[in-house]
CSV table of C-alpha atoms in Angstrom, one decimal:
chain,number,residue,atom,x,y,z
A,18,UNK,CA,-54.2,90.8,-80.0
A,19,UNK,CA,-52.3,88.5,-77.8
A,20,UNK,CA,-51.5,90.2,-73.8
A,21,UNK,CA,-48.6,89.3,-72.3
A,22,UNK,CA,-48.2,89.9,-68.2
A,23,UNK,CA,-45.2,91.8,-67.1
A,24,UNK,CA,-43.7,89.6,-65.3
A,25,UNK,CA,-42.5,87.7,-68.2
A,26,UNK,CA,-40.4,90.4,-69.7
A,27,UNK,CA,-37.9,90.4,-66.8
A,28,UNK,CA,-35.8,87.5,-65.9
A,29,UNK,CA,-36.5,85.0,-62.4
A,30,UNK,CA,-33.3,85.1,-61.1
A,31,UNK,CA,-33.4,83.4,-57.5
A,32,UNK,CA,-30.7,83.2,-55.8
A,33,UNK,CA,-29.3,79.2,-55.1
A,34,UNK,CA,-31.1,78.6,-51.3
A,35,UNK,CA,-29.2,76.1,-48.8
A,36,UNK,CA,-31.2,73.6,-47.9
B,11,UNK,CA,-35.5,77.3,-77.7
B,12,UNK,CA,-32.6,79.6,-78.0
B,13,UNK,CA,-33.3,80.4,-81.9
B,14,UNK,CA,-35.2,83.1,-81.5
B,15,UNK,CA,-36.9,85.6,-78.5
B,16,UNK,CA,-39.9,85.6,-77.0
B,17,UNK,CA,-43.0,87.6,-78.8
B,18,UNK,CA,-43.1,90.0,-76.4
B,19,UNK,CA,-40.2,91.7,-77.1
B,20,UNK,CA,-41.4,92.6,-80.3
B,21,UNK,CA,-41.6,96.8,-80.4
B,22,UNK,CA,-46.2,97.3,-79.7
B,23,UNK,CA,-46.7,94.2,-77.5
B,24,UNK,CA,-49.3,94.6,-75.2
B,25,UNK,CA,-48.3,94.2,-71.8
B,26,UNK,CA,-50.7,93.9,-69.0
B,27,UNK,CA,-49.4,95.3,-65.7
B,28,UNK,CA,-50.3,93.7,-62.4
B,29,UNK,CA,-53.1,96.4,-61.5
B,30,UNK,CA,-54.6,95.6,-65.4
B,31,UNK,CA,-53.0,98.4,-66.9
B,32,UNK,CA,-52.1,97.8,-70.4
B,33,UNK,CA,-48.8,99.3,-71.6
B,34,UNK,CA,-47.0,98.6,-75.0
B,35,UNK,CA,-43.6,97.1,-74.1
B,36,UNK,CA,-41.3,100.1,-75.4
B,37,UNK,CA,-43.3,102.4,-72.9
B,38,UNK,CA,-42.7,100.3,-70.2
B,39,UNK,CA,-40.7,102.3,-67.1
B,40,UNK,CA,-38.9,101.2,-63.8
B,41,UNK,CA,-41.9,102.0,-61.7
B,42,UNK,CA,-44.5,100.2,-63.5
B,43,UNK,CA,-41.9,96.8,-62.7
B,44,UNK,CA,-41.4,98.2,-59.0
B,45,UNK,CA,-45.4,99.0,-58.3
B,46,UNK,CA,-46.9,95.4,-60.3
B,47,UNK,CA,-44.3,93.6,-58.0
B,48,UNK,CA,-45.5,95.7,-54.5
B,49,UNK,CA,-49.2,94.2,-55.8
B,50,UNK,CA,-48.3,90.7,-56.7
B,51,UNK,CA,-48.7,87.9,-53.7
B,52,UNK,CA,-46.0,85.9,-55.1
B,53,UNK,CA,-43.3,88.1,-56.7
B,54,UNK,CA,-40.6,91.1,-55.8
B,55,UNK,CA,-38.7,92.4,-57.4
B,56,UNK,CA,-34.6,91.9,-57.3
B,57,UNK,CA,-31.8,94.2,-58.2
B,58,UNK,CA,-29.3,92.1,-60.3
B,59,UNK,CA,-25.7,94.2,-61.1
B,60,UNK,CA,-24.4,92.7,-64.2
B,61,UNK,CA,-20.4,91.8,-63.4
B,62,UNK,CA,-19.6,89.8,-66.1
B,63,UNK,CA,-20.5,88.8,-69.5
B,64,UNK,CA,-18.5,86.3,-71.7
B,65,UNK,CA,-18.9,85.4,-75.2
B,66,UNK,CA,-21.3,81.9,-75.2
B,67,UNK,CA,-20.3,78.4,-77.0
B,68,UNK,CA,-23.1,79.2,-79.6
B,69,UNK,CA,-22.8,81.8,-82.1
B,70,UNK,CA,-24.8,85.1,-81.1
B,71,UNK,CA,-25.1,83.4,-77.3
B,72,UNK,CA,-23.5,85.3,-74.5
B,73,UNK,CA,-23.1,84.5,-70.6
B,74,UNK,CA,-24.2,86.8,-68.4
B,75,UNK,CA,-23.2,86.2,-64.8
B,76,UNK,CA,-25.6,88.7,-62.1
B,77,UNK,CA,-24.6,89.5,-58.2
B,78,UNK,CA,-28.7,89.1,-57.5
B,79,UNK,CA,-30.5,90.9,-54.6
B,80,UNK,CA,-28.5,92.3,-51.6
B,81,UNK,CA,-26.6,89.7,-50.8
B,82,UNK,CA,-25.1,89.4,-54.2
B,83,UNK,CA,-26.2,85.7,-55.0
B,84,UNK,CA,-24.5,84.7,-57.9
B,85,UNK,CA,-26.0,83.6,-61.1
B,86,UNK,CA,-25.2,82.8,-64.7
B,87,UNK,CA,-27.7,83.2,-67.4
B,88,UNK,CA,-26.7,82.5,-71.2
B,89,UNK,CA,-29.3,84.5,-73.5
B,90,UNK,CA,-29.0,85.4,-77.5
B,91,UNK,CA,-27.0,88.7,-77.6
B,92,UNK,CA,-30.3,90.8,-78.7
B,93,UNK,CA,-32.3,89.7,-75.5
B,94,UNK,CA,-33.4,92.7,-73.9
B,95,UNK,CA,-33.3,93.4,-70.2
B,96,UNK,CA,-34.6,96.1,-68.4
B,97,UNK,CA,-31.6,98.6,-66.5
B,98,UNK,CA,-33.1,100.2,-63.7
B,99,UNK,CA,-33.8,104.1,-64.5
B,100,UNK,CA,-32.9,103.4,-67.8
B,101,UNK,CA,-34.9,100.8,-70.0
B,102,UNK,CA,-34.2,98.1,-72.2
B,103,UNK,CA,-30.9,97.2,-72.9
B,104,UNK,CA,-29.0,94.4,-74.7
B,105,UNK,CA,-25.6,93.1,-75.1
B,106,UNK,CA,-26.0,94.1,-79.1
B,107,UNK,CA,-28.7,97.2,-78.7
B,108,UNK,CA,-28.1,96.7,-82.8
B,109,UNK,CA,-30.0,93.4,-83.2
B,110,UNK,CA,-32.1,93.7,-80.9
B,111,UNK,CA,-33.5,97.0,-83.0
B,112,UNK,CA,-33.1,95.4,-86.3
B,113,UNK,CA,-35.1,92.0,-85.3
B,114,UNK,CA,-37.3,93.4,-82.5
B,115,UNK,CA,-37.8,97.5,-83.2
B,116,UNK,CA,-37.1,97.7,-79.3
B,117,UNK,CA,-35.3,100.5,-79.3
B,118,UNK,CA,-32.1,99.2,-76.7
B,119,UNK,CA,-29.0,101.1,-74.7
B,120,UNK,CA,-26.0,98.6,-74.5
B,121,UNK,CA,-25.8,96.2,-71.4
B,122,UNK,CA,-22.4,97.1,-69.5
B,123,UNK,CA,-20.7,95.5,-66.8
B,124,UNK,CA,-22.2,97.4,-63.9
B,125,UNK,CA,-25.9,98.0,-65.0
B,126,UNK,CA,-28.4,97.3,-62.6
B,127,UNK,CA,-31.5,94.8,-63.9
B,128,UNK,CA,-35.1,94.8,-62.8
B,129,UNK,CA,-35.2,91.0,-61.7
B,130,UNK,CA,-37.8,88.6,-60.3
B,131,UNK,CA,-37.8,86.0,-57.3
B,132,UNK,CA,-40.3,84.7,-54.8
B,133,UNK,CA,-41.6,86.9,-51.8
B,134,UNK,CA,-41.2,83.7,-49.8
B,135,UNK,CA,-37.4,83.1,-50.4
B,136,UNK,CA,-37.0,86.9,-48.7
């Protein structure tokens, strides 16, 4: 049975950094 | 590919939290997000107000534009209407809770303007 971590259930939204 | 979600959506995935707790992915709550992300190195964990969606240019595609983390960092993400996002203190939820039952079994709340997502970014952008 495949295991999947959490952190791919919610979306990485970061935020557009200046650079 | 936009044709269909990721596995993991589908209602019994096993989910492994960050302290190796393994949840299905319909029992999943707020705190298990809030407490994997306060043991992860590399991850927090973002609150992401929904203030706009828009229909997409693709059939069953909608546009999804988020005021991220406190300083309201705008961002536009265009998902399939059934892709499930998890509403702080209240679960899954999708712009068509429908679909996303029929296709997935996730049991879903509809995704409003105003709802507030569990969201990921780096520790090291904070």
């Amino acid at each position: 049975v495949p295991v999947f971590p959490w952190h791919s259930l919610v979306p990485f939204l970061a935020p557009t950094q200046s650079d | 590919s936009l044709a269909t979600l990721p596995p993991f959506f589908m209602r019994g995935s096993i989910i492994q939290l960050a302290d190796g707790e393994l949840k299905r992915v319909e029992d999943l709550k707020t705190e298990d997000f809030i407490q994997s992300a306060e043991i992860s190195s590399e991850l927090k964990i973002d609150s992401s107000t929904v203030e706009r969606i828009d229909t997409g240019q693709t059939p069953n595609v909608v546009v999804i534009q988020f005021g991220v983390g406190e300083l309201k960092a705008q961002v536009s993400v265009e998902v399939l209407m059934e892709y499930p996002f998890f509403v702080f203190g209240q679960g899954w939820s999708s712009c068509c809770p429908d679909r996303t039952t029929r296709l997935f079994e996730l049991s879903c709340a509809k995704l409003c303007v105003g709802d507030v997502c569990v969201s990921l970014t780096l520790r090291s952008l904070g």
